[in-house]
């Protein structure tokens, strides 16, 4: 899964996240993914893949 695919998937649940701050966006995306998993709307595999995408995006931000 890519970052773009993760954002698109969150949008299927009417979730739109854009604060203008990438780190804040990642925090909100992480909270949204956790909530979707807690509610049983996504499976463990999606949750794991989403967390990996978030970790990867955070590491890209620190490299810049």
mmCIF file with all atom_site columns, N, CA and C in Angstrom, residues 21 23 38 45 48-49 61 63:
data_model
loop_
_atom_site.group_PDB
_atom_site.id
_atom_site.type_symbol
_atom_site.label_atom_id
_atom_site.label_alt_id
_atom_site.label_comp_id
_atom_site.label_asym_id
_atom_site.label_entity_id
_atom_site.label_seq_id
_atom_site.pdbx_PDB_ins_code
_atom_site.Cartn_x
_atom_site.Cartn_y
_atom_site.Cartn_z
_atom_site.occupancy
_atom_site.B_iso_or_equiv
_atom_site.pdbx_formal_charge
_atom_site.auth_seq_id
_atom_site.auth_comp_id
_atom_site.auth_asym_id
_atom_site.auth_atom_id
_atom_site.pdbx_PDB_model_num
ATOM 1  N N  . UNK A 1 21 ? 0.301   20.468 7.514  1.00 0.00 ? 21 UNK A N  1
ATOM 2  C CA . UNK A 1 21 ? 1.486   20.020 8.249  1.00 0.00 ? 21 UNK A CA 1
ATOM 3  C C  . UNK A 1 21 ? 1.543   18.496 8.133  1.00 0.00 ? 21 UNK A C  1
ATOM 4  N N  . UNK A 1 23 ? 3.371   16.165 9.422  1.00 0.00 ? 23 UNK A N  1
ATOM 5  C CA . UNK A 1 23 ? 3.457   15.407 10.683 1.00 0.00 ? 23 UNK A CA 1
ATOM 6  C C  . UNK A 1 23 ? 2.090   15.359 11.377 1.00 0.00 ? 23 UNK A C  1
ATOM 7  N N  . UNK A 1 38 ? -10.466 -0.510 15.407 1.00 0.00 ? 38 UNK A N  1
ATOM 8  C CA . UNK A 1 38 ? -11.196 -0.741 16.653 1.00 0.00 ? 38 UNK A CA 1
ATOM 9  C C  . UNK A 1 38 ? -12.673 -1.025 16.388 1.00 0.00 ? 38 UNK A C  1
ATOM 10 N N  . UNK A 1 45 ? -4.710  -7.068 8.594  1.00 0.00 ? 45 UNK A N  1
ATOM 11 C CA . UNK A 1 45 ? -3.719  -6.897 7.527  1.00 0.00 ? 45 UNK A CA 1
ATOM 12 C C  . UNK A 1 45 ? -3.690  -5.440 7.053  1.00 0.00 ? 45 UNK A C  1
ATOM 13 N N  . UNK A 1 48 ? -2.039  -3.312 9.749  1.00 0.00 ? 48 UNK A N  1
ATOM 14 C CA . UNK A 1 48 ? -0.578  -3.477 9.725  1.00 0.00 ? 48 UNK A CA 1
ATOM 15 C C  . UNK A 1 48 ? 0.054   -2.725 8.559  1.00 0.00 ? 48 UNK A C  1
ATOM 16 N N  . UNK A 1 49 ? -0.518  -2.870 7.374  1.00 0.00 ? 49 UNK A N  1
ATOM 17 C CA . UNK A 1 49 ? 0.024   -2.202 6.189  1.00 0.00 ? 49 UNK A CA 1
ATOM 18 C C  . UNK A 1 49 ? -0.054  -0.682 6.329  1.00 0.00 ? 49 UNK A C  1
ATOM 19 N N  . UNK A 1 61 ? 10.031  12.186 6.208  1.00 0.00 ? 61 UNK A N  1
ATOM 20 C CA . UNK A 1 61 ? 9.985   13.560 6.724  1.00 0.00 ? 61 UNK A CA 1
ATOM 21 C C  . UNK A 1 61 ? 11.223  13.914 7.520  1.00 0.00 ? 61 UNK A C  1
ATOM 22 N N  . UNK A 1 63 ? 14.189  12.632 7.043  1.00 0.00 ? 63 UNK A N  1
ATOM 23 C CA . UNK A 1 63 ? 15.352  12.662 6.157  1.00 0.00 ? 63 UNK A CA 1
ATOM 24 C C  . UNK A 1 63 ? 15.517  14.017 5.483  1.00 0.00 ? 63 UNK A C  1
#
